[in-house]
mmCIF file with all atom_site columns, C-alpha atoms in Angstrom:
data_model
loop_
_atom_site.group_PDB
_atom_site.id
_atom_site.type_symbol
_atom_site.label_atom_id
_atom_site.label_alt_id
_atom_site.label_comp_id
_atom_site.label_asym_id
_atom_site.label_entity_id
_atom_site.label_seq_id
_atom_site.pdbx_PDB_ins_code
_atom_site.Cartn_x
_atom_site.Cartn_y
_atom_site.Cartn_z
_atom_site.occupancy
_atom_site.B_iso_or_equiv
_atom_site.pdbx_formal_charge
_atom_site.auth_seq_id
_atom_site.auth_comp_id
_atom_site.auth_asym_id
_atom_site.auth_atom_id
_atom_site.pdbx_PDB_model_num
ATOM 1   C CA . UNK A 1 1   ? 80.509  95.143  100.211 1.00 0.00 ? 1   UNK A CA 1
ATOM 2   C CA . UNK A 1 2   ? 83.451  93.534  101.978 1.00 0.00 ? 2   UNK A CA 1
ATOM 3   C CA . UNK A 1 3   ? 86.926  94.349  100.862 1.00 0.00 ? 3   UNK A CA 1
ATOM 4   C CA . UNK A 1 4   ? 90.290  95.909  101.542 1.00 0.00 ? 4   UNK A CA 1
ATOM 5   C CA . UNK A 1 5   ? 90.771  99.660  101.604 1.00 0.00 ? 5   UNK A CA 1
ATOM 6   C CA . UNK A 1 6   ? 94.186  101.184 101.137 1.00 0.00 ? 6   UNK A CA 1
ATOM 7   C CA . UNK A 1 7   ? 94.813  104.874 101.629 1.00 0.00 ? 7   UNK A CA 1
ATOM 8   C CA . UNK A 1 8   ? 95.992  107.182 100.335 1.00 0.00 ? 8   UNK A CA 1
ATOM 9   C CA . UNK A 1 9   ? 96.089  106.163 96.686  1.00 0.00 ? 9   UNK A CA 1
ATOM 10  C CA . UNK A 1 10  ? 99.102  108.417 96.052  1.00 0.00 ? 10  UNK A CA 1
ATOM 11  C CA . UNK A 1 11  ? 101.668 109.517 98.624  1.00 0.00 ? 11  UNK A CA 1
ATOM 12  C CA . UNK A 1 12  ? 104.737 111.692 98.416  1.00 0.00 ? 12  UNK A CA 1
ATOM 13  C CA . UNK A 1 13  ? 107.631 111.532 100.841 1.00 0.00 ? 13  UNK A CA 1
ATOM 14  C CA . UNK A 1 14  ? 110.357 114.024 101.490 1.00 0.00 ? 14  UNK A CA 1
ATOM 15  C CA . UNK A 1 15  ? 113.882 112.898 102.228 1.00 0.00 ? 15  UNK A CA 1
ATOM 16  C CA . UNK A 1 16  ? 114.280 111.826 105.855 1.00 0.00 ? 16  UNK A CA 1
ATOM 17  C CA . UNK A 1 17  ? 110.556 111.484 106.476 1.00 0.00 ? 17  UNK A CA 1
ATOM 18  C CA . UNK A 1 18  ? 108.621 108.514 107.770 1.00 0.00 ? 18  UNK A CA 1
ATOM 19  C CA . UNK A 1 19  ? 105.268 107.887 106.118 1.00 0.00 ? 19  UNK A CA 1
ATOM 20  C CA . UNK A 1 20  ? 102.476 105.492 107.037 1.00 0.00 ? 20  UNK A CA 1
ATOM 21  C CA . UNK A 1 21  ? 100.299 103.609 104.580 1.00 0.00 ? 21  UNK A CA 1
ATOM 22  C CA . UNK A 1 22  ? 96.884  102.529 105.774 1.00 0.00 ? 22  UNK A CA 1
ATOM 23  C CA . UNK A 1 23  ? 95.269  99.128  105.159 1.00 0.00 ? 23  UNK A CA 1
ATOM 24  C CA . UNK A 1 24  ? 91.827  98.235  106.518 1.00 0.00 ? 24  UNK A CA 1
ATOM 25  C CA . UNK A 1 25  ? 89.769  95.104  105.807 1.00 0.00 ? 25  UNK A CA 1
ATOM 26  C CA . UNK A 1 26  ? 86.191  94.189  106.703 1.00 0.00 ? 26  UNK A CA 1
ATOM 27  C CA . UNK A 1 27  ? 86.409  90.582  105.479 1.00 0.00 ? 27  UNK A CA 1
ATOM 28  C CA . UNK A 1 28  ? 87.047  89.194  108.979 1.00 0.00 ? 28  UNK A CA 1
ATOM 29  C CA . UNK A 1 29  ? 90.303  87.703  107.694 1.00 0.00 ? 29  UNK A CA 1
ATOM 30  C CA . UNK A 1 30  ? 92.960  86.576  110.144 1.00 0.00 ? 30  UNK A CA 1
ATOM 31  C CA . UNK A 1 31  ? 96.034  87.026  107.954 1.00 0.00 ? 31  UNK A CA 1
ATOM 32  C CA . UNK A 1 32  ? 97.249  90.259  106.387 1.00 0.00 ? 32  UNK A CA 1
ATOM 33  C CA . UNK A 1 33  ? 100.209 91.028  104.131 1.00 0.00 ? 33  UNK A CA 1
ATOM 34  C CA . UNK A 1 34  ? 102.203 93.909  102.703 1.00 0.00 ? 34  UNK A CA 1
ATOM 35  C CA . UNK A 1 35  ? 103.882 93.616  99.311  1.00 0.00 ? 35  UNK A CA 1
ATOM 36  C CA . UNK A 1 36  ? 106.090 95.946  97.338  1.00 0.00 ? 36  UNK A CA 1
ATOM 37  C CA . UNK A 1 37  ? 105.731 95.961  93.549  1.00 0.00 ? 37  UNK A CA 1
ATOM 38  C CA . UNK A 1 38  ? 108.440 97.291  91.236  1.00 0.00 ? 38  UNK A CA 1
ATOM 39  C CA . UNK A 1 39  ? 108.283 97.065  87.429  1.00 0.00 ? 39  UNK A CA 1
ATOM 40  C CA . UNK A 1 40  ? 109.619 93.733  86.177  1.00 0.00 ? 40  UNK A CA 1
ATOM 41  C CA . UNK A 1 41  ? 110.145 92.334  89.676  1.00 0.00 ? 41  UNK A CA 1
ATOM 42  C CA . UNK A 1 42  ? 106.724 91.029  90.578  1.00 0.00 ? 42  UNK A CA 1
ATOM 43  C CA . UNK A 1 43  ? 105.550 91.302  94.177  1.00 0.00 ? 43  UNK A CA 1
ATOM 44  C CA . UNK A 1 44  ? 107.915 90.969  97.106  1.00 0.00 ? 44  UNK A CA 1
ATOM 45  C CA . UNK A 1 45  ? 106.691 90.318  100.643 1.00 0.00 ? 45  UNK A CA 1
ATOM 46  C CA . UNK A 1 46  ? 107.574 92.994  103.202 1.00 0.00 ? 46  UNK A CA 1
ATOM 47  C CA . UNK A 1 47  ? 105.715 91.847  106.343 1.00 0.00 ? 47  UNK A CA 1
ATOM 48  C CA . UNK A 1 48  ? 102.844 89.551  107.177 1.00 0.00 ? 48  UNK A CA 1
ATOM 49  C CA . UNK A 1 49  ? 100.643 88.926  110.186 1.00 0.00 ? 49  UNK A CA 1
ATOM 50  C CA . UNK A 1 50  ? 98.654  85.782  110.908 1.00 0.00 ? 50  UNK A CA 1
ATOM 51  C CA . UNK A 1 51  ? 97.044  87.015  114.115 1.00 0.00 ? 51  UNK A CA 1
ATOM 52  C CA . UNK A 1 52  ? 96.520  90.216  116.091 1.00 0.00 ? 52  UNK A CA 1
ATOM 53  C CA . UNK A 1 53  ? 99.612  91.468  117.954 1.00 0.00 ? 53  UNK A CA 1
ATOM 54  C CA . UNK A 1 54  ? 101.929 89.209  115.958 1.00 0.00 ? 54  UNK A CA 1
ATOM 55  C CA . UNK A 1 55  ? 103.755 89.734  112.674 1.00 0.00 ? 55  UNK A CA 1
ATOM 56  C CA . UNK A 1 56  ? 106.764 88.341  110.812 1.00 0.00 ? 56  UNK A CA 1
ATOM 57  C CA . UNK A 1 57  ? 109.325 89.804  108.460 1.00 0.00 ? 57  UNK A CA 1
ATOM 58  C CA . UNK A 1 58  ? 109.049 88.930  104.814 1.00 0.00 ? 58  UNK A CA 1
ATOM 59  C CA . UNK A 1 59  ? 111.816 88.965  102.238 1.00 0.00 ? 59  UNK A CA 1
ATOM 60  C CA . UNK A 1 60  ? 112.469 92.736  102.182 1.00 0.00 ? 60  UNK A CA 1
ATOM 61  C CA . UNK A 1 61  ? 111.568 94.068  105.661 1.00 0.00 ? 61  UNK A CA 1
ATOM 62  C CA . UNK A 1 62  ? 114.547 96.423  106.086 1.00 0.00 ? 62  UNK A CA 1
ATOM 63  C CA . UNK A 1 63  ? 113.448 100.041 106.312 1.00 0.00 ? 63  UNK A CA 1
ATOM 64  C CA . UNK A 1 64  ? 109.815 99.160  107.040 1.00 0.00 ? 64  UNK A CA 1
ATOM 65  C CA . UNK A 1 65  ? 107.765 98.632  110.199 1.00 0.00 ? 65  UNK A CA 1
ATOM 66  C CA . UNK A 1 66  ? 104.229 97.417  110.908 1.00 0.00 ? 66  UNK A CA 1
ATOM 67  C CA . UNK A 1 67  ? 101.744 96.968  113.729 1.00 0.00 ? 67  UNK A CA 1
ATOM 68  C CA . UNK A 1 68  ? 98.688  94.748  114.145 1.00 0.00 ? 68  UNK A CA 1
ATOM 69  C CA . UNK A 1 69  ? 96.705  96.069  117.090 1.00 0.00 ? 69  UNK A CA 1
ATOM 70  C CA . UNK A 1 70  ? 93.317  95.277  115.539 1.00 0.00 ? 70  UNK A CA 1
ATOM 71  C CA . UNK A 1 71  ? 92.210  92.419  113.305 1.00 0.00 ? 71  UNK A CA 1
ATOM 72  C CA . UNK A 1 72  ? 90.924  94.877  110.699 1.00 0.00 ? 72  UNK A CA 1
ATOM 73  C CA . UNK A 1 73  ? 94.018  97.063  110.418 1.00 0.00 ? 73  UNK A CA 1
ATOM 74  C CA . UNK A 1 74  ? 97.631  96.516  109.339 1.00 0.00 ? 74  UNK A CA 1
ATOM 75  C CA . UNK A 1 75  ? 99.421  99.851  108.754 1.00 0.00 ? 75  UNK A CA 1
ATOM 76  C CA . UNK A 1 76  ? 102.845 99.968  107.132 1.00 0.00 ? 76  UNK A CA 1
ATOM 77  C CA . UNK A 1 77  ? 105.411 102.649 107.979 1.00 0.00 ? 77  UNK A CA 1
ATOM 78  C CA . UNK A 1 78  ? 108.100 103.398 105.437 1.00 0.00 ? 78  UNK A CA 1
ATOM 79  C CA . UNK A 1 79  ? 110.966 104.793 107.476 1.00 0.00 ? 79  UNK A CA 1
ATOM 80  C CA . UNK A 1 80  ? 113.782 107.096 106.441 1.00 0.00 ? 80  UNK A CA 1
ATOM 81  C CA . UNK A 1 81  ? 116.047 104.037 106.549 1.00 0.00 ? 81  UNK A CA 1
ATOM 82  C CA . UNK A 1 82  ? 114.384 102.769 103.365 1.00 0.00 ? 82  UNK A CA 1
ATOM 83  C CA . UNK A 1 83  ? 116.616 104.398 100.780 1.00 0.00 ? 83  UNK A CA 1
ATOM 84  C CA . UNK A 1 84  ? 114.618 103.490 97.704  1.00 0.00 ? 84  UNK A CA 1
ATOM 85  C CA . UNK A 1 85  ? 110.968 103.688 98.746  1.00 0.00 ? 85  UNK A CA 1
ATOM 86  C CA . UNK A 1 86  ? 109.465 104.660 95.387  1.00 0.00 ? 86  UNK A CA 1
ATOM 87  C CA . UNK A 1 87  ? 107.151 101.765 94.507  1.00 0.00 ? 87  UNK A CA 1
ATOM 88  C CA . UNK A 1 88  ? 103.573 100.518 94.398  1.00 0.00 ? 88  UNK A CA 1
ATOM 89  C CA . UNK A 1 89  ? 102.543 99.027  97.751  1.00 0.00 ? 89  UNK A CA 1
ATOM 90  C CA . UNK A 1 90  ? 99.840  96.383  97.978  1.00 0.00 ? 90  UNK A CA 1
ATOM 91  C CA . UNK A 1 91  ? 98.051  95.109  101.048 1.00 0.00 ? 91  UNK A CA 1
ATOM 92  C CA . UNK A 1 92  ? 96.308  91.729  101.064 1.00 0.00 ? 92  UNK A CA 1
ATOM 93  C CA . UNK A 1 93  ? 94.378  89.519  103.453 1.00 0.00 ? 93  UNK A CA 1
ATOM 94  C CA . UNK A 1 94  ? 93.252  85.901  103.675 1.00 0.00 ? 94  UNK A CA 1
ATOM 95  C CA . UNK A 1 95  ? 91.662  83.359  106.014 1.00 0.00 ? 95  UNK A CA 1
ATOM 96  C CA . UNK A 1 96  ? 93.650  80.511  107.539 1.00 0.00 ? 96  UNK A CA 1
ATOM 97  C CA . UNK A 1 97  ? 94.108  76.944  106.315 1.00 0.00 ? 97  UNK A CA 1
ATOM 98  C CA . UNK A 1 98  ? 94.593  76.132  102.644 1.00 0.00 ? 98  UNK A CA 1
ATOM 99  C CA . UNK A 1 99  ? 92.761  79.309  101.749 1.00 0.00 ? 99  UNK A CA 1
ATOM 100 C CA . UNK A 1 100 ? 95.611  81.315  103.226 1.00 0.00 ? 100 UNK A CA 1
ATOM 101 C CA . UNK A 1 101 ? 96.929  81.488  99.667  1.00 0.00 ? 101 UNK A CA 1
ATOM 102 C CA . UNK A 1 102 ? 93.658  82.846  98.251  1.00 0.00 ? 102 UNK A CA 1
ATOM 103 C CA . UNK A 1 103 ? 94.601  86.410  98.995  1.00 0.00 ? 103 UNK A CA 1
ATOM 104 C CA . UNK A 1 104 ? 92.339  89.423  98.518  1.00 0.00 ? 104 UNK A CA 1
ATOM 105 C CA . UNK A 1 105 ? 94.148  92.591  97.500  1.00 0.00 ? 105 UNK A CA 1
ATOM 106 C CA . UNK A 1 106 ? 93.538  96.280  97.971  1.00 0.00 ? 106 UNK A CA 1
ATOM 107 C CA . UNK A 1 107 ? 93.996  98.737  95.096  1.00 0.00 ? 107 UNK A CA 1
ATOM 108 C CA . UNK A 1 108 ? 97.408  99.864  96.282  1.00 0.00 ? 108 UNK A CA 1
ATOM 109 C CA . UNK A 1 109 ? 99.249  103.007 97.319  1.00 0.00 ? 109 UNK A CA 1
ATOM 110 C CA . UNK A 1 110 ? 101.799 104.557 94.978  1.00 0.00 ? 110 UNK A CA 1
ATOM 111 C CA . UNK A 1 111 ? 104.632 106.151 96.934  1.00 0.00 ? 111 UNK A CA 1
ATOM 112 C CA . UNK A 1 112 ? 106.993 108.666 95.348  1.00 0.00 ? 112 UNK A CA 1
ATOM 113 C CA . UNK A 1 113 ? 109.911 110.707 96.617  1.00 0.00 ? 113 UNK A CA 1
ATOM 114 C CA . UNK A 1 114 ? 109.868 114.488 96.336  1.00 0.00 ? 114 UNK A CA 1
ATOM 115 C CA . UNK B 2 1   ? 113.117 77.684  99.132  1.00 0.00 ? 1   UNK B CA 1
ATOM 116 C CA . UNK B 2 2   ? 110.867 78.243  96.172  1.00 0.00 ? 2   UNK B CA 1
ATOM 117 C CA . UNK B 2 3   ? 111.012 80.425  93.078  1.00 0.00 ? 3   UNK B CA 1
ATOM 118 C CA . UNK B 2 4   ? 108.863 81.265  90.073  1.00 0.00 ? 4   UNK B CA 1
ATOM 119 C CA . UNK B 2 5   ? 110.001 82.220  86.582  1.00 0.00 ? 5   UNK B CA 1
ATOM 120 C CA . UNK B 2 6   ? 107.667 83.716  84.042  1.00 0.00 ? 6   UNK B CA 1
ATOM 121 C CA . UNK B 2 7   ? 109.390 83.208  80.743  1.00 0.00 ? 7   UNK B CA 1
ATOM 122 C CA . UNK B 2 8   ? 107.949 86.185  78.868  1.00 0.00 ? 8   UNK B CA 1
ATOM 123 C CA . UNK B 2 9   ? 107.866 89.726  80.220  1.00 0.00 ? 9   UNK B CA 1
ATOM 124 C CA . UNK B 2 10  ? 105.549 90.925  77.446  1.00 0.00 ? 10  UNK B CA 1
ATOM 125 C CA . UNK B 2 11  ? 103.181 89.068  75.121  1.00 0.00 ? 11  UNK B CA 1
ATOM 126 C CA . UNK B 2 12  ? 101.443 90.983  72.331  1.00 0.00 ? 12  UNK B CA 1
ATOM 127 C CA . UNK B 2 13  ? 98.567  89.235  70.577  1.00 0.00 ? 13  UNK B CA 1
ATOM 128 C CA . UNK B 2 14  ? 95.686  90.122  68.266  1.00 0.00 ? 14  UNK B CA 1
ATOM 129 C CA . UNK B 2 15  ? 92.085  89.950  69.415  1.00 0.00 ? 15  UNK B CA 1
ATOM 130 C CA . UNK B 2 16  ? 90.453  86.490  69.068  1.00 0.00 ? 16  UNK B CA 1
ATOM 131 C CA . UNK B 2 17  ? 93.847  84.775  68.802  1.00 0.00 ? 17  UNK B CA 1
ATOM 132 C CA . UNK B 2 18  ? 94.908  82.111  71.322  1.00 0.00 ? 18  UNK B CA 1
ATOM 133 C CA . UNK B 2 19  ? 97.490  82.925  73.968  1.00 0.00 ? 19  UNK B CA 1
ATOM 134 C CA . UNK B 2 20  ? 99.783  81.033  76.340  1.00 0.00 ? 20  UNK B CA 1
ATOM 135 C CA . UNK B 2 21  ? 101.627 82.665  79.238  1.00 0.00 ? 21  UNK B CA 1
ATOM 136 C CA . UNK B 2 22  ? 104.427 80.491  80.515  1.00 0.00 ? 22  UNK B CA 1
ATOM 137 C CA . UNK B 2 23  ? 105.343 79.818  84.142  1.00 0.00 ? 23  UNK B CA 1
ATOM 138 C CA . UNK B 2 24  ? 107.944 77.502  85.636  1.00 0.00 ? 24  UNK B CA 1
ATOM 139 C CA . UNK B 2 25  ? 108.566 77.000  89.320  1.00 0.00 ? 25  UNK B CA 1
ATOM 140 C CA . UNK B 2 26  ? 111.172 75.497  91.588  1.00 0.00 ? 26  UNK B CA 1
ATOM 141 C CA . UNK B 2 27  ? 110.511 74.093  95.047  1.00 0.00 ? 27  UNK B CA 1
ATOM 142 C CA . UNK B 2 28  ? 111.960 71.487  97.392  1.00 0.00 ? 28  UNK B CA 1
ATOM 143 C CA . UNK B 2 29  ? 108.452 70.612  98.645  1.00 0.00 ? 29  UNK B CA 1
ATOM 144 C CA . UNK B 2 30  ? 105.089 70.064  97.016  1.00 0.00 ? 30  UNK B CA 1
ATOM 145 C CA . UNK B 2 31  ? 103.235 73.217  96.103  1.00 0.00 ? 31  UNK B CA 1
ATOM 146 C CA . UNK B 2 32  ? 99.980  74.932  95.364  1.00 0.00 ? 32  UNK B CA 1
ATOM 147 C CA . UNK B 2 33  ? 99.942  77.062  92.195  1.00 0.00 ? 33  UNK B CA 1
ATOM 148 C CA . UNK B 2 34  ? 98.066  80.220  91.293  1.00 0.00 ? 34  UNK B CA 1
ATOM 149 C CA . UNK B 2 35  ? 97.567  82.786  88.569  1.00 0.00 ? 35  UNK B CA 1
ATOM 150 C CA . UNK B 2 36  ? 96.587  86.339  89.500  1.00 0.00 ? 36  UNK B CA 1
ATOM 151 C CA . UNK B 2 37  ? 95.640  89.196  87.148  1.00 0.00 ? 37  UNK B CA 1
ATOM 152 C CA . UNK B 2 38  ? 96.289  92.901  87.685  1.00 0.00 ? 38  UNK B CA 1
ATOM 153 C CA . UNK B 2 39  ? 94.573  95.655  85.724  1.00 0.00 ? 39  UNK B CA 1
ATOM 154 C CA . UNK B 2 40  ? 96.282  99.076  85.602  1.00 0.00 ? 40  UNK B CA 1
ATOM 155 C CA . UNK B 2 41  ? 96.531  100.840 88.964  1.00 0.00 ? 41  UNK B CA 1
ATOM 156 C CA . UNK B 2 42  ? 94.613  98.115  90.745  1.00 0.00 ? 42  UNK B CA 1
ATOM 157 C CA . UNK B 2 43  ? 95.343  95.258  93.068  1.00 0.00 ? 43  UNK B CA 1
ATOM 158 C CA . UNK B 2 44  ? 95.548  91.606  92.050  1.00 0.00 ? 44  UNK B CA 1
ATOM 159 C CA . UNK B 2 45  ? 92.595  89.282  91.493  1.00 0.00 ? 45  UNK B CA 1
ATOM 160 C CA . UNK B 2 46  ? 92.751  85.509  91.648  1.00 0.00 ? 46  UNK B CA 1
ATOM 161 C CA . UNK B 2 47  ? 92.313  84.031  88.181  1.00 0.00 ? 47  UNK B CA 1
ATOM 162 C CA . UNK B 2 48  ? 92.643  80.338  88.991  1.00 0.00 ? 48  UNK B CA 1
ATOM 163 C CA . UNK B 2 49  ? 94.284  77.901  91.381  1.00 0.00 ? 49  UNK B CA 1
ATOM 164 C CA . UNK B 2 50  ? 95.677  74.385  91.512  1.00 0.00 ? 50  UNK B CA 1
ATOM 165 C CA . UNK B 2 51  ? 95.412  72.799  94.957  1.00 0.00 ? 51  UNK B CA 1
ATOM 166 C CA . UNK B 2 52  ? 95.014  69.101  94.146  1.00 0.00 ? 52  UNK B CA 1
ATOM 167 C CA . UNK B 2 53  ? 93.173  66.717  91.822  1.00 0.00 ? 53  UNK B CA 1
ATOM 168 C CA . UNK B 2 54  ? 92.819  67.335  88.095  1.00 0.00 ? 54  UNK B CA 1
ATOM 169 C CA . UNK B 2 55  ? 95.899  68.936  86.612  1.00 0.00 ? 55  UNK B CA 1
ATOM 170 C CA . UNK B 2 56  ? 93.783  71.019  84.225  1.00 0.00 ? 56  UNK B CA 1
ATOM 171 C CA . UNK B 2 57  ? 92.144  73.848  86.092  1.00 0.00 ? 57  UNK B CA 1
ATOM 172 C CA . UNK B 2 58  ? 89.675  76.382  84.790  1.00 0.00 ? 58  UNK B CA 1
ATOM 173 C CA . UNK B 2 59  ? 89.378  79.926  86.013  1.00 0.00 ? 59  UNK B CA 1
ATOM 174 C CA . UNK B 2 60  ? 87.424  83.072  85.393  1.00 0.00 ? 60  UNK B CA 1
ATOM 175 C CA . UNK B 2 61  ? 87.078  84.821  82.037  1.00 0.00 ? 61  UNK B CA 1
ATOM 176 C CA . UNK B 2 62  ? 87.728  81.638  80.015  1.00 0.00 ? 62  UNK B CA 1
ATOM 177 C CA . UNK B 2 63  ? 91.298  81.087  81.205  1.00 0.00 ? 63  UNK B CA 1
ATOM 178 C CA . UNK B 2 64  ? 92.705  77.668  82.056  1.00 0.00 ? 64  UNK B CA 1
ATOM 179 C CA . UNK B 2 65  ? 96.043  76.302  83.205  1.00 0.00 ? 65  UNK B CA 1
ATOM 180 C CA . UNK B 2 66  ? 97.682  72.903  83.319  1.00 0.00 ? 66  UNK B CA 1
ATOM 181 C CA . UNK B 2 67  ? 99.919  71.693  86.129  1.00 0.00 ? 67  UNK B CA 1
ATOM 182 C CA . UNK B 2 68  ? 102.810 69.614  84.803  1.00 0.00 ? 68  UNK B CA 1
ATOM 183 C CA . UNK B 2 69  ? 104.739 68.182  87.725  1.00 0.00 ? 69  UNK B CA 1
ATOM 184 C CA . UNK B 2 70  ? 107.495 66.572  85.660  1.00 0.00 ? 70  UNK B CA 1
ATOM 185 C CA . UNK B 2 71  ? 108.243 69.843  83.879  1.00 0.00 ? 71  UNK B CA 1
ATOM 186 C CA . UNK B 2 72  ? 107.483 71.964  86.955  1.00 0.00 ? 72  UNK B CA 1
ATOM 187 C CA . UNK B 2 73  ? 105.281 74.207  84.855  1.00 0.00 ? 73  UNK B CA 1
ATOM 188 C CA . UNK B 2 74  ? 101.881 75.865  85.192  1.00 0.00 ? 74  UNK B CA 1
ATOM 189 C CA . UNK B 2 75  ? 101.205 77.604  81.877  1.00 0.00 ? 75  UNK B CA 1
ATOM 190 C CA . UNK B 2 76  ? 98.125  79.796  81.457  1.00 0.00 ? 76  UNK B CA 1
ATOM 191 C CA . UNK B 2 77  ? 96.066  79.568  78.256  1.00 0.00 ? 77  UNK B CA 1
ATOM 192 C CA . UNK B 2 78  ? 93.052  81.139  76.631  1.00 0.00 ? 78  UNK B CA 1
ATOM 193 C CA . UNK B 2 79  ? 91.734  79.991  73.239  1.00 0.00 ? 79  UNK B CA 1
ATOM 194 C CA . UNK B 2 80  ? 90.463  83.415  72.134  1.00 0.00 ? 80  UNK B CA 1
ATOM 195 C CA . UNK B 2 81  ? 91.447  86.681  73.809  1.00 0.00 ? 81  UNK B CA 1
ATOM 196 C CA . UNK B 2 82  ? 89.540  89.942  74.052  1.00 0.00 ? 82  UNK B CA 1
ATOM 197 C CA . UNK B 2 83  ? 90.720  93.528  74.304  1.00 0.00 ? 83  UNK B CA 1
ATOM 198 C CA . UNK B 2 84  ? 89.566  93.473  77.941  1.00 0.00 ? 84  UNK B CA 1
ATOM 199 C CA . UNK B 2 85  ? 92.142  90.758  78.737  1.00 0.00 ? 85  UNK B CA 1
ATOM 200 C CA . UNK B 2 86  ? 94.909  93.349  78.455  1.00 0.00 ? 86  UNK B CA 1
ATOM 201 C CA . UNK B 2 87  ? 96.543  93.290  81.889  1.00 0.00 ? 87  UNK B CA 1
ATOM 202 C CA . UNK B 2 88  ? 99.564  91.979  83.793  1.00 0.00 ? 88  UNK B CA 1
ATOM 203 C CA . UNK B 2 89  ? 99.460  88.346  84.848  1.00 0.00 ? 89  UNK B CA 1
ATOM 204 C CA . UNK B 2 90  ? 101.342 86.867  87.774  1.00 0.00 ? 90  UNK B CA 1
ATOM 205 C CA . UNK B 2 91  ? 102.103 83.231  88.478  1.00 0.00 ? 91  UNK B CA 1
ATOM 206 C CA . UNK B 2 92  ? 102.549 82.374  92.168  1.00 0.00 ? 92  UNK B CA 1
ATOM 207 C CA . UNK B 2 93  ? 103.474 79.354  94.269  1.00 0.00 ? 93  UNK B CA 1
ATOM 208 C CA . UNK B 2 94  ? 102.849 78.440  97.881  1.00 0.00 ? 94  UNK B CA 1
ATOM 209 C CA . UNK B 2 95  ? 104.208 75.450  99.742  1.00 0.00 ? 95  UNK B CA 1
ATOM 210 C CA . UNK B 2 96  ? 101.691 72.883  100.992 1.00 0.00 ? 96  UNK B CA 1
ATOM 211 C CA . UNK B 2 97  ? 104.075 71.023  103.269 1.00 0.00 ? 97  UNK B CA 1
ATOM 212 C CA . UNK B 2 98  ? 103.961 73.266  106.313 1.00 0.00 ? 98  UNK B CA 1
ATOM 213 C CA . UNK B 2 99  ? 106.997 74.813  107.952 1.00 0.00 ? 99  UNK B CA 1
ATOM 214 C CA . UNK B 2 100 ? 108.100 78.404  108.286 1.00 0.00 ? 100 UNK B CA 1
ATOM 215 C CA . UNK B 2 101 ? 107.297 79.340  104.687 1.00 0.00 ? 101 UNK B CA 1
ATOM 216 C CA . UNK B 2 102 ? 103.723 78.069  104.876 1.00 0.00 ? 102 UNK B CA 1
ATOM 217 C CA . UNK B 2 103 ? 101.266 80.827  104.026 1.00 0.00 ? 103 UNK B CA 1
ATOM 218 C CA . UNK B 2 104 ? 103.771 82.908  102.042 1.00 0.00 ? 104 UNK B CA 1
ATOM 219 C CA . UNK B 2 105 ? 103.196 83.292  98.331  1.00 0.00 ? 105 UNK B CA 1
ATOM 220 C CA . UNK B 2 106 ? 106.159 83.640  95.982  1.00 0.00 ? 106 UNK B CA 1
ATOM 221 C CA . UNK B 2 107 ? 105.335 85.569  92.814  1.00 0.00 ? 107 UNK B CA 1
ATOM 222 C CA . UNK B 2 108 ? 106.884 85.557  89.382  1.00 0.00 ? 108 UNK B CA 1
ATOM 223 C CA . UNK B 2 109 ? 108.024 88.736  87.677  1.00 0.00 ? 109 UNK B CA 1
ATOM 224 C CA . UNK B 2 110 ? 104.788 89.181  85.758  1.00 0.00 ? 110 UNK B CA 1
ATOM 225 C CA . UNK B 2 111 ? 103.805 89.003  82.077  1.00 0.00 ? 111 UNK B CA 1
ATOM 226 C CA . UNK B 2 112 ? 102.153 91.970  80.425  1.00 0.00 ? 112 UNK B CA 1
ATOM 227 C CA . UNK B 2 113 ? 99.540  90.744  77.957  1.00 0.00 ? 113 UNK B CA 1
ATOM 228 C CA . UNK B 2 114 ? 98.545  93.323  75.366  1.00 0.00 ? 114 UNK B CA 1
ATOM 229 C CA . UNK B 2 115 ? 95.632  92.486  73.088  1.00 0.00 ? 115 UNK B CA 1
ATOM 230 C CA . UNK B 2 116 ? 95.527  94.484  69.851  1.00 0.00 ? 116 UNK B CA 1
ATOM 231 C CA . UNK B 2 117 ? 92.390  95.008  67.746  1.00 0.00 ? 117 UNK B CA 1
#
């Protein structure tokens, strides 16, 4: 079955560490997204990519970095500059055109600080 | 710029009762509107969408929503809820006028629907 796979499901970070969250899709979608979810705040866009080797900052990009070297993969690195990284991170993908808003989501990675 | 406000953070309801989850939006351009549902520890699933045409849209699991342009609202309704409808529901808006924000969804804060037996 086609879908989006996020790994790991749970991740722990020590102070000063960078960690990378994986997102892989086999839906042949062009666009991919990273969101951060905090209780009572909905989803906030971190980064998005509409095509391989190109990506744009979302609303809360500080302290995060991404790459898009392959169509199927869009990893997110949470750097030590992100002072409050504890959150639920969701990856999504979509095709282009009007359907760009019909986003398919992975099951998320929950990041906690040790 | 666009924003979404979900007016209730939590809605408790008894099984088989009707429910309405309220959503208002603000945008300087015309928009597409969406409702997504999230079950615990999972990602979001699209429940229904308004792109154009009839302002009453039907989605999965018996949910429907009505787009009211004059009141800038997109409330979600279900005439009779089940225990399995317990989840968090998100209203979202995307601009349909192009520009730099095209393709970016803006989400509301979420409404937790709890259905009691």
